[in-house]
Short mmCIF file of C-alpha atoms and ligand atoms in Angstrom, two decimals:
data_model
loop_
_atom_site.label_atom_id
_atom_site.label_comp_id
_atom_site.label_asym_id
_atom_site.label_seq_id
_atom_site.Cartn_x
_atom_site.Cartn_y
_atom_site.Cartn_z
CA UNK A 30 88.90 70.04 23.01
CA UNK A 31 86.35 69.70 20.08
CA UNK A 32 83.95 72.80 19.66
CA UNK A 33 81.44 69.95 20.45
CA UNK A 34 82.35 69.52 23.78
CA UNK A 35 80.52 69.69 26.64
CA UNK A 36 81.17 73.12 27.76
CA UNK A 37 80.74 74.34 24.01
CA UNK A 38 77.58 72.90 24.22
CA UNK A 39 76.58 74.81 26.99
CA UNK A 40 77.95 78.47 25.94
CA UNK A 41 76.52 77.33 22.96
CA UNK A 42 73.10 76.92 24.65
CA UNK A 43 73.67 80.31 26.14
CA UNK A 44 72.51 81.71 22.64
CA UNK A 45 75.26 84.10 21.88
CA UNK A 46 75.80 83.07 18.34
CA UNK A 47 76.49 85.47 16.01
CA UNK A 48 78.31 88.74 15.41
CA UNK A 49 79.81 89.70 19.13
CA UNK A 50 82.15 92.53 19.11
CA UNK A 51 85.88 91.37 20.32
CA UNK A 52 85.58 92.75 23.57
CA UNK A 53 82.34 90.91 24.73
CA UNK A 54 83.81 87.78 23.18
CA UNK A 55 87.14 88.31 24.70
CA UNK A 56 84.96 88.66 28.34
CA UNK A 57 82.70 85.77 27.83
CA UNK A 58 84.45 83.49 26.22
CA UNK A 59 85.09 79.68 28.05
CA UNK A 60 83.16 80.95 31.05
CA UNK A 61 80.15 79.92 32.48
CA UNK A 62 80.03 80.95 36.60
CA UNK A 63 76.50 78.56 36.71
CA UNK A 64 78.94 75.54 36.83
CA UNK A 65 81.18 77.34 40.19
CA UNK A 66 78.35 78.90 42.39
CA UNK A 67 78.42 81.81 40.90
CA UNK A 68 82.49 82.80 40.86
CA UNK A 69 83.41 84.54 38.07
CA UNK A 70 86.45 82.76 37.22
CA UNK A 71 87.36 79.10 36.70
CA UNK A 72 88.87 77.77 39.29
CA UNK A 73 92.23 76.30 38.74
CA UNK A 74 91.67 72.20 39.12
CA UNK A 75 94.80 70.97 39.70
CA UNK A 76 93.97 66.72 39.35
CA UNK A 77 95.96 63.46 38.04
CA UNK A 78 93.02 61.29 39.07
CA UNK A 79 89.10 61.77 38.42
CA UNK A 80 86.78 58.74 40.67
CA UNK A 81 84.41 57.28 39.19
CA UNK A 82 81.03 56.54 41.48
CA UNK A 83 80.64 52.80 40.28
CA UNK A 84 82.65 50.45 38.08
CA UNK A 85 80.15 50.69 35.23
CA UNK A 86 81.44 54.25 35.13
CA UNK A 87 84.42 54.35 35.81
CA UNK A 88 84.85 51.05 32.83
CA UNK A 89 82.24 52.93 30.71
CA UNK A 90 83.98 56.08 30.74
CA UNK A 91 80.62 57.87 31.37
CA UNK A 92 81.54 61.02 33.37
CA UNK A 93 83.08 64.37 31.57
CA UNK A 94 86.43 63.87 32.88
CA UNK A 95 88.43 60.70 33.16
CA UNK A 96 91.98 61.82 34.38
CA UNK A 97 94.36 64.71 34.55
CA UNK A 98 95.94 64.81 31.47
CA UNK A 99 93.22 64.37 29.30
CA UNK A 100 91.46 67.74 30.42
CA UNK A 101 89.95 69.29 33.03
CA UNK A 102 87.14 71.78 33.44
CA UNK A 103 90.22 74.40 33.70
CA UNK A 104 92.20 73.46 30.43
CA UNK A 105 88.16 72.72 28.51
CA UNK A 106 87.69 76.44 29.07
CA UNK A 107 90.73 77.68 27.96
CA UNK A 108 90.51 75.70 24.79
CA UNK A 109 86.60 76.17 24.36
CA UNK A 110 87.97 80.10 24.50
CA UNK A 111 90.21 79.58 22.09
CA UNK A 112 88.16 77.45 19.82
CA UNK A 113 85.51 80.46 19.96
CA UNK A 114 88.21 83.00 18.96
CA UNK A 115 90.27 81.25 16.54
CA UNK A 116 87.17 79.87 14.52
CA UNK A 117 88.77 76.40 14.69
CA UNK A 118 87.15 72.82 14.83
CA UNK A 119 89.64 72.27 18.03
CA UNK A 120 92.34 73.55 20.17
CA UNK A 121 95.09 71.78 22.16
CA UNK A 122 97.09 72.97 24.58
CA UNK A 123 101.06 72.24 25.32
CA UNK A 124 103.45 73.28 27.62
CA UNK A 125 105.09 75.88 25.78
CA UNK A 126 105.09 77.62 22.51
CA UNK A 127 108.16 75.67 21.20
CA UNK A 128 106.07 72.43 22.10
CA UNK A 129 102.86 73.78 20.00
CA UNK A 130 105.14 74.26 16.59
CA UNK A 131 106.93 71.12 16.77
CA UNK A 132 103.32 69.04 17.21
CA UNK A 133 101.93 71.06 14.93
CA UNK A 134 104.38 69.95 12.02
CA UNK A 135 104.42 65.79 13.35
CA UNK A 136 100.95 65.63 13.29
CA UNK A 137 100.95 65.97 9.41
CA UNK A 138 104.19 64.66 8.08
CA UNK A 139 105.63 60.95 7.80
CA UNK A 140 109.07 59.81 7.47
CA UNK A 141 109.56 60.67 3.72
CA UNK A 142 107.37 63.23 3.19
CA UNK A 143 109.00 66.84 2.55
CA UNK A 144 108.05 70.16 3.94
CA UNK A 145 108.32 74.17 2.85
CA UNK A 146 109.27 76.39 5.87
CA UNK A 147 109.08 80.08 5.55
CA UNK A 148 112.93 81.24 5.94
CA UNK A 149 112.35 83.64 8.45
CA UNK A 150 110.82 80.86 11.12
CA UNK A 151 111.61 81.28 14.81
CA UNK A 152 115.00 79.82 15.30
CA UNK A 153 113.76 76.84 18.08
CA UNK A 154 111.57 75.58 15.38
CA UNK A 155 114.13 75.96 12.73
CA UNK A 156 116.84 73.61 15.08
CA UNK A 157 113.89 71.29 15.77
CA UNK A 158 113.33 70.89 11.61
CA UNK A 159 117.11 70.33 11.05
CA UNK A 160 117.19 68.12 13.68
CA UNK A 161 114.03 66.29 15.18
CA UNK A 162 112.65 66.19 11.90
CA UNK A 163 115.56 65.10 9.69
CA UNK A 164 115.90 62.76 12.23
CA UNK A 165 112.86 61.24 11.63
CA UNK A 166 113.08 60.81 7.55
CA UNK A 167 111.23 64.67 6.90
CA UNK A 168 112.99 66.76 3.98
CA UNK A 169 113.16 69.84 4.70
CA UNK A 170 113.47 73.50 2.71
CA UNK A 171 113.30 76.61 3.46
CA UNK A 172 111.66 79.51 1.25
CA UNK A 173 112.40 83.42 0.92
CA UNK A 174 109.14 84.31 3.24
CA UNK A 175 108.01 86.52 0.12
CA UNK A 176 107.34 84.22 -2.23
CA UNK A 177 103.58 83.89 -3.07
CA UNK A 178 101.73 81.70 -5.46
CA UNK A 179 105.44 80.80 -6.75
CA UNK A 180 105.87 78.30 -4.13
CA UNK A 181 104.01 76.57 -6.26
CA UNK A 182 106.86 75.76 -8.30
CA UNK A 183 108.52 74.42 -5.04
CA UNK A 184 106.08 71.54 -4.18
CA UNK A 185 107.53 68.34 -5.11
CA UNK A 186 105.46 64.61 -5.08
CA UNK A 187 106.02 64.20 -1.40
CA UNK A 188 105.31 67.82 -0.06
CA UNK A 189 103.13 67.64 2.70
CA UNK A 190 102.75 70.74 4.23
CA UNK A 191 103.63 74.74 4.31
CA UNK A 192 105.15 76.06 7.58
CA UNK A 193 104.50 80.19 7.50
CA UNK A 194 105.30 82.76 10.26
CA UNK A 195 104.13 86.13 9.57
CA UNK A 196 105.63 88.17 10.28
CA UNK A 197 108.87 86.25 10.49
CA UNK A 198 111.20 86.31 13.50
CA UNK A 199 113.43 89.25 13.31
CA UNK A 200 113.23 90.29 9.93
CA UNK A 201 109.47 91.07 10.36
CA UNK A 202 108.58 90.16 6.76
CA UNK A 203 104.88 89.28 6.25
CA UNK A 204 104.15 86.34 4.44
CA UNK A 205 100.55 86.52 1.50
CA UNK A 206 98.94 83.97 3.34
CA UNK A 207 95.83 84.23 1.00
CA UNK A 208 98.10 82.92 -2.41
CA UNK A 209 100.29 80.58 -0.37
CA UNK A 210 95.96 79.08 0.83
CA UNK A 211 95.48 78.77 -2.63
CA UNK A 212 98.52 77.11 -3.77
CA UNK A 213 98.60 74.71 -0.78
CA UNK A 214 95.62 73.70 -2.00
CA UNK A 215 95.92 73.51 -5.47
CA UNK A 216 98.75 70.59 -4.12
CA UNK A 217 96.40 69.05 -1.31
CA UNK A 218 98.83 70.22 1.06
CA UNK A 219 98.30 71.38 5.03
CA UNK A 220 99.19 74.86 5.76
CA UNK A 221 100.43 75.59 9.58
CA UNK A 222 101.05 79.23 10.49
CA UNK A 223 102.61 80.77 13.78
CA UNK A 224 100.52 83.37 14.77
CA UNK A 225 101.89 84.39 17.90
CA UNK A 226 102.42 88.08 17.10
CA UNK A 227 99.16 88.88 15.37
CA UNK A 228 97.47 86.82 18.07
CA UNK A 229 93.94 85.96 17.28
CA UNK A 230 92.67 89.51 17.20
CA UNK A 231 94.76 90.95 14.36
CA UNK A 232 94.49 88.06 11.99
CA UNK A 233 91.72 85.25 11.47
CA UNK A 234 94.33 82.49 10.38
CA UNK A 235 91.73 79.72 10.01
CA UNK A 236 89.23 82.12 7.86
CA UNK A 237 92.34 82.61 5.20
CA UNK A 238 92.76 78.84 5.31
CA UNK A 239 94.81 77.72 7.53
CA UNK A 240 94.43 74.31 8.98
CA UNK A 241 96.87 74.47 11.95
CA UNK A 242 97.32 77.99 13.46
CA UNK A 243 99.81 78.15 16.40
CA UNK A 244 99.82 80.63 19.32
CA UNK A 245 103.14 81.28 21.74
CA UNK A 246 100.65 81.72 24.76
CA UNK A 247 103.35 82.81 26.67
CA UNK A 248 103.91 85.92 24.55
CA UNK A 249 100.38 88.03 24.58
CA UNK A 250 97.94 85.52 25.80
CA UNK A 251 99.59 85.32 29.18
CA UNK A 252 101.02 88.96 28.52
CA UNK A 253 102.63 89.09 31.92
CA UNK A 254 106.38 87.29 31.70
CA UNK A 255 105.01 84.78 34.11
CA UNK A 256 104.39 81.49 32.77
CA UNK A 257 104.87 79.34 29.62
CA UNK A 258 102.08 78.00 27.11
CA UNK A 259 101.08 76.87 23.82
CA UNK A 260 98.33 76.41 21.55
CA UNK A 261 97.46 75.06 18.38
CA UNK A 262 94.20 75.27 16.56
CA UNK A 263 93.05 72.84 13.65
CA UNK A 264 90.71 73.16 11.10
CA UNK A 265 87.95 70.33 10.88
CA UNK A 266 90.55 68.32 8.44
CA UNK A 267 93.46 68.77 10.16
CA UNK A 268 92.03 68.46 13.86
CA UNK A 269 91.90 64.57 13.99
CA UNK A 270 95.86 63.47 13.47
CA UNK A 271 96.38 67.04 16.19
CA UNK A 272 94.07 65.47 18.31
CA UNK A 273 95.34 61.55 18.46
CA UNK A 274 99.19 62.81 18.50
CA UNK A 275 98.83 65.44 21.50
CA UNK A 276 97.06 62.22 23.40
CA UNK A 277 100.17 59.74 22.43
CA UNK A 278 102.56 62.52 23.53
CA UNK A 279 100.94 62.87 26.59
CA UNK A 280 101.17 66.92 26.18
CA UNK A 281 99.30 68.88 28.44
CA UNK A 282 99.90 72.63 30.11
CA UNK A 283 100.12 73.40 33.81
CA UNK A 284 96.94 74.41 35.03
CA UNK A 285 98.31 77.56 36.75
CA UNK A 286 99.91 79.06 33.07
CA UNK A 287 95.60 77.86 31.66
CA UNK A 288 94.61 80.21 34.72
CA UNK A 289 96.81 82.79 33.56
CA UNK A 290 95.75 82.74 30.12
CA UNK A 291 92.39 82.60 30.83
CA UNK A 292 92.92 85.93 32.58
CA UNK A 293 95.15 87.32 30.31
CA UNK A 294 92.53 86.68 27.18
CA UNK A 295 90.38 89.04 29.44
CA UNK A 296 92.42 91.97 28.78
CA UNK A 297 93.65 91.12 25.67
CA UNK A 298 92.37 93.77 23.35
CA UNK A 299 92.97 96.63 25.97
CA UNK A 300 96.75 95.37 25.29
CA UNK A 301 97.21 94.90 22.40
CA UNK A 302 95.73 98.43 21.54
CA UNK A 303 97.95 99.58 23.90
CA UNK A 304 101.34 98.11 22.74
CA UNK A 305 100.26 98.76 18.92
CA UNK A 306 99.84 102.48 19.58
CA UNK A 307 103.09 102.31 22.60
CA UNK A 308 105.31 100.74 19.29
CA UNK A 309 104.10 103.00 16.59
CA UNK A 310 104.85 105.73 18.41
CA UNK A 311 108.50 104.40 19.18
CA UNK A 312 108.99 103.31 15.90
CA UNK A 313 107.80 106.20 14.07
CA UNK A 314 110.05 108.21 16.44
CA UNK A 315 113.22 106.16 15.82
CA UNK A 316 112.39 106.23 12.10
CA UNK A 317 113.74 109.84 12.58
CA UNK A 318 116.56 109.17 14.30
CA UNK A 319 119.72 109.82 12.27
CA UNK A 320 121.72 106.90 13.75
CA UNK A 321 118.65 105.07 12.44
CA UNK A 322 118.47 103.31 8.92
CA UNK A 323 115.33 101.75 8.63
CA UNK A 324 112.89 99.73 11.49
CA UNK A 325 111.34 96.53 10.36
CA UNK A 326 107.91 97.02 11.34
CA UNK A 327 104.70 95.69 9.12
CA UNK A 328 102.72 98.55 10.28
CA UNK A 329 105.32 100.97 8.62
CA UNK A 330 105.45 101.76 5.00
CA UNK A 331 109.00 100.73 3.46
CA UNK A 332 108.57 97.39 5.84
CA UNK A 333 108.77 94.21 3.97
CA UNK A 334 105.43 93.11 3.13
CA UNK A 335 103.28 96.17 4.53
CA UNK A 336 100.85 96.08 1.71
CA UNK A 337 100.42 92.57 2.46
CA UNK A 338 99.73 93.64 6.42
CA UNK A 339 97.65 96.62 5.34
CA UNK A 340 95.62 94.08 3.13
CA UNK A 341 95.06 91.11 5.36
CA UNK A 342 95.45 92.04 9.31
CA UNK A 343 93.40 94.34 11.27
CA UNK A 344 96.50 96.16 13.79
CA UNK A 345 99.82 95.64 14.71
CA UNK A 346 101.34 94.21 18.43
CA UNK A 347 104.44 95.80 20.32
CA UNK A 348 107.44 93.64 18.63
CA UNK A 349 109.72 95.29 15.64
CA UNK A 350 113.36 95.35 14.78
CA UNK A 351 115.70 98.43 14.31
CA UNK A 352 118.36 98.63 11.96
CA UNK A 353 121.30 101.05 13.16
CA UNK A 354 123.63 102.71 10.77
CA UNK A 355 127.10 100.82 11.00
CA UNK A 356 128.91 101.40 14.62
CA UNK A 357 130.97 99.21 16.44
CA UNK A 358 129.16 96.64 18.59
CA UNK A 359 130.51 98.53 21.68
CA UNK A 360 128.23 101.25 20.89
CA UNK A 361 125.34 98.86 20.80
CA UNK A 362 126.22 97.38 24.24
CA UNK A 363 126.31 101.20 25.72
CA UNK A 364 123.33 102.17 24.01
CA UNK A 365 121.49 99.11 25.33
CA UNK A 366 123.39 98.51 29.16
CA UNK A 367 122.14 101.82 30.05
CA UNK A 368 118.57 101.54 29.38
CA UNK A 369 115.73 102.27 32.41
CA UNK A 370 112.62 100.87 30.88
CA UNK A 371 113.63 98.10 28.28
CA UNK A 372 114.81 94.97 30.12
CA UNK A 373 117.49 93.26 28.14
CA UNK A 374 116.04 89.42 27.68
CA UNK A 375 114.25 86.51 25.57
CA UNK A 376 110.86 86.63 24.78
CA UNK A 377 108.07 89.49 24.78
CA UNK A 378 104.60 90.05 24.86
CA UNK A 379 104.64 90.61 28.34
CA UNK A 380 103.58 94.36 29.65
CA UNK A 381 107.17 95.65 30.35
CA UNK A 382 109.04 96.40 27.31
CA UNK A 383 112.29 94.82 26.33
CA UNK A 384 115.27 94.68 24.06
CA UNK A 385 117.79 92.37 22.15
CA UNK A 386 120.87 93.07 20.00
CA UNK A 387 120.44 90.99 17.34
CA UNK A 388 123.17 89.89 14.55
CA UNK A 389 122.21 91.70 11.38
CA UNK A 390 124.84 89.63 9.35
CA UNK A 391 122.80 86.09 9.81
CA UNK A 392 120.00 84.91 8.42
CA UNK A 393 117.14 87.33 6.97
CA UNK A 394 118.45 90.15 8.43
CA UNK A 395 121.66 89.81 5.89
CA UNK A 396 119.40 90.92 2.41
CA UNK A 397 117.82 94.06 4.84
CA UNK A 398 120.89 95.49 6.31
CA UNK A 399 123.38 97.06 4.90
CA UNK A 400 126.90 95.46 5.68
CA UNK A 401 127.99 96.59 9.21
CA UNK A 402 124.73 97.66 10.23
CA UNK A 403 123.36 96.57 14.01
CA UNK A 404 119.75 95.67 14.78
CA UNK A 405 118.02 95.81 17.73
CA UNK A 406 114.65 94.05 18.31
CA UNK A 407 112.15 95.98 20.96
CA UNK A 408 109.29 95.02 22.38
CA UNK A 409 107.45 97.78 23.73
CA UNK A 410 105.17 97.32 26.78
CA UNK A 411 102.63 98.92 28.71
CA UNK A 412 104.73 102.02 29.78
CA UNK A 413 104.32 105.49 28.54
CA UNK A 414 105.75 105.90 24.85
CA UNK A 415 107.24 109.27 26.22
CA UNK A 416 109.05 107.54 28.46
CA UNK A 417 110.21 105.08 26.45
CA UNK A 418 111.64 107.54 23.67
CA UNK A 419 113.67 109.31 26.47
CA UNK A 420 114.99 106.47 27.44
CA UNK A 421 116.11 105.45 23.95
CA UNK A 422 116.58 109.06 23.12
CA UNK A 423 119.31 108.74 25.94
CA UNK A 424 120.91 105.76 24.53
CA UNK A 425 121.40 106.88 21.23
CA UNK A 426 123.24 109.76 22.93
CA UNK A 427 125.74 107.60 24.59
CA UNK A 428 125.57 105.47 21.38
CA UNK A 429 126.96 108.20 19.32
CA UNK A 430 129.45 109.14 21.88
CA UNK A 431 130.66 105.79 21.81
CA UNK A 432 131.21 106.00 18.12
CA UNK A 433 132.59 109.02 18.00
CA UNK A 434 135.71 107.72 21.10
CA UNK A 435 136.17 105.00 18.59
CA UNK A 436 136.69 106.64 15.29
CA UNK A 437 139.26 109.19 17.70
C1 LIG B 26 108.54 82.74 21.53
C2 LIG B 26 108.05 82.17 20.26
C3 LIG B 26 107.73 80.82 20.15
C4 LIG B 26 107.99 79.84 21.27
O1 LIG B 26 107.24 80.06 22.41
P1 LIG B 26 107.76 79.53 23.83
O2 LIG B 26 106.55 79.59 24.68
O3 LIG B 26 108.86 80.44 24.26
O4 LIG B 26 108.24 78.13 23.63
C5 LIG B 26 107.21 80.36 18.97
N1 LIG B 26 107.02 81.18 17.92
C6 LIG B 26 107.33 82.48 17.99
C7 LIG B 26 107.10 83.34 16.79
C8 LIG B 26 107.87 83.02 19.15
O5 LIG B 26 108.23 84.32 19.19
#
């Protein structure tokens, strides 16, 4: 949906143009309780077919909404939302994160062309650019995430576009968005960024330049474990070819998982406040930790990229990565099994906090860890940070003891 649409047009009319704080925005945003007698929320339309009052319309295609998948006054306010808070020209909607990052790179490559993806991208979109994309004629290479302006000397004649991720899965490095902007440029080339940790409160993708900017939904939008989205935004140059490809592959979300993240965008800065000062607390804490040798978190100096994050976003979410001292991965498994508060699974962003041993010796992690090092990545939820360090404080404990049976 176009931030000419309908709806736009009549939030627009509701005259509340410039300068809104985040909050009010974050409150306001998509909804307009005129159009459902009053109710505050959308209602969730679940449709496949639209009627039409008369042949004329129904041939003429006069009426706002012609059939499911092509939008409904449910998925128009999540993306009118989004447009809104983003600063885009457009947002689409997909079925899952995953989904949003591989349309997001199709819409602006051909067989042929060649692409530059940052090296620490989330491993689903890394298989799908081996893969799906080799498949389909796209070169592919991927750059240390901290290169700046020098990618410059990366571009070849059929670059297309830059794929960035900041921070990176895992390794938490934070890309210079700003000199990558200007380089892309300098080439004519598209820049597409996963946003998904920042969210659209802690970095304004499309006012650094960004023409596609990509949200897991699932992780903070939703922000309850319960249901899978995604979301891309485009800039005005990049939203036709988004547009036209969502429509031929017949994307669209549930409407339930819209509902969802209409209601989660209501609470979204309460959140996120809450998990950036639930993390910093937990990280600063394990930064202390003597079986601890360094956590991977922008908002912490010594993190890869920091100055970059101090320089260009405005806070820090709940996800970060912990590098242990060297013990054997038994220790690991006892420091983690026992845990109270962090489940042990996939994804984050939701309000309960979470964990996952993750292989230092592959991929980023390798240059950031010294050899036989362990990481952990957290997520840290809505619980009490005091809590939380017991808990961990407790797992350390049995951690060490672990360590200690196996040097015996
Ligand atoms: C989880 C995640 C995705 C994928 O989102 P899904 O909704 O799980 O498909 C994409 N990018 C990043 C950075 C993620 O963490």
């Amino acid at each position: 949906m176009s931030s000419d649409s309908l709806l736009a047009q009549a939030l627009q009319a509701g005259g509340d143009a410039p300068a809104l704080g985040t909050g009010t925005r974050l409150v306001h945003a998509g909804r307009d309780p005129k159009r459902y007698h009053g109710f505050v929320n959308t209602p969730v339309f679940r449709a496949s077919t639209v009627l039409s009052p008369t042949v004329r319309d129904l041939l003429g295609r006069t009426q706002p909404y012609i059939y499911g998948r092509r939008g409904t006054p449910t998925s128009e306010a999540l993306e009118c939302a989004l447009c809104e808070l983003e600063g885009g020209a457009g947002v689409v909607l997909c079925p899952s994160g995953l989904s949003a990052c591989t349309l997001a790179l199709m819409s602006c490559l051909e067989p042929g062309d060649h692409v530059l993806v940052t090296d620490a991208v989330y491993g689903p979109v890394r298989h799908a650019c081996d893969g799906l994309l080799r498949r389909l004629g796209v070169e592919v290479s991927y750059f240390p995430p901290g290169t700046g302006a020098e990618l410059g000397g990366w571009v070849k004649e059929n670059t297309r576009a830059v794929y960035l991720e900041s921070p990176g899965s895992h390794s938490m490095e934070v890309q210079d968005v700003p000199a990558l902007v200007a380089m892309a440029r300098q080439h004519g080339l598209r820049v597409i960024a996963d946003c998904s940790w920042a969210t659209p409160l802690f970095f304004k993708a499309h006012a650094a330049g960004v023409d596609l900017v990509i949200q897991a939904g699932t992780k903070y939008l939703l922000g309850h474990s319960d249901g899978m989205l995604g979301t891309v935004s485009a800039s005005p140059r990049a939203w036709p070819a988004l547009k036209a490809l969502h429509g031929d592959l017949g994307l669209c979300a549930g409407p339930d998982e819209i509902f969802l993240a209409l209601r989660g965008l209501r609470s979204l800065q309460v959140r996120l406040r809450q998990h950036e000062q639930g993390a910093l607390a937990v990280a600063r804490w394990l930064q202390q930790q003597e079986q601890v040798a360094r956590v991977l978190h922008p908002a912490l100096e010594g993190s890869p990229g920091h100055a970059v994050w101090k320089r260009d976003f405005t806070g820090s979410s709940g996800l970060f990565t912990v590098v242990l001292k060297p013990v054997p991965f038994a220790a690991v498994e006892a420091f983690l099994d026992g845990l109270k508060y962090f489940g042990l699974g996939y994804s984050w962003g939701g309000f309960e906090s979470l964990a996952l041993p993750l292989d230092a010796s592959e991929g980023r992690l390798r240059a950031l860890c010294e050899p036989g090092c362990q990481c952990v990545r957290l997520h840290v939820g809505l619980e009490d940070p005091q809590d939380l360090i017991a808990d961990l404080r407790a797992g350390l404990d049995r951690m060490q003891a672990v360590d200690m049976d196996s040097l015996l």
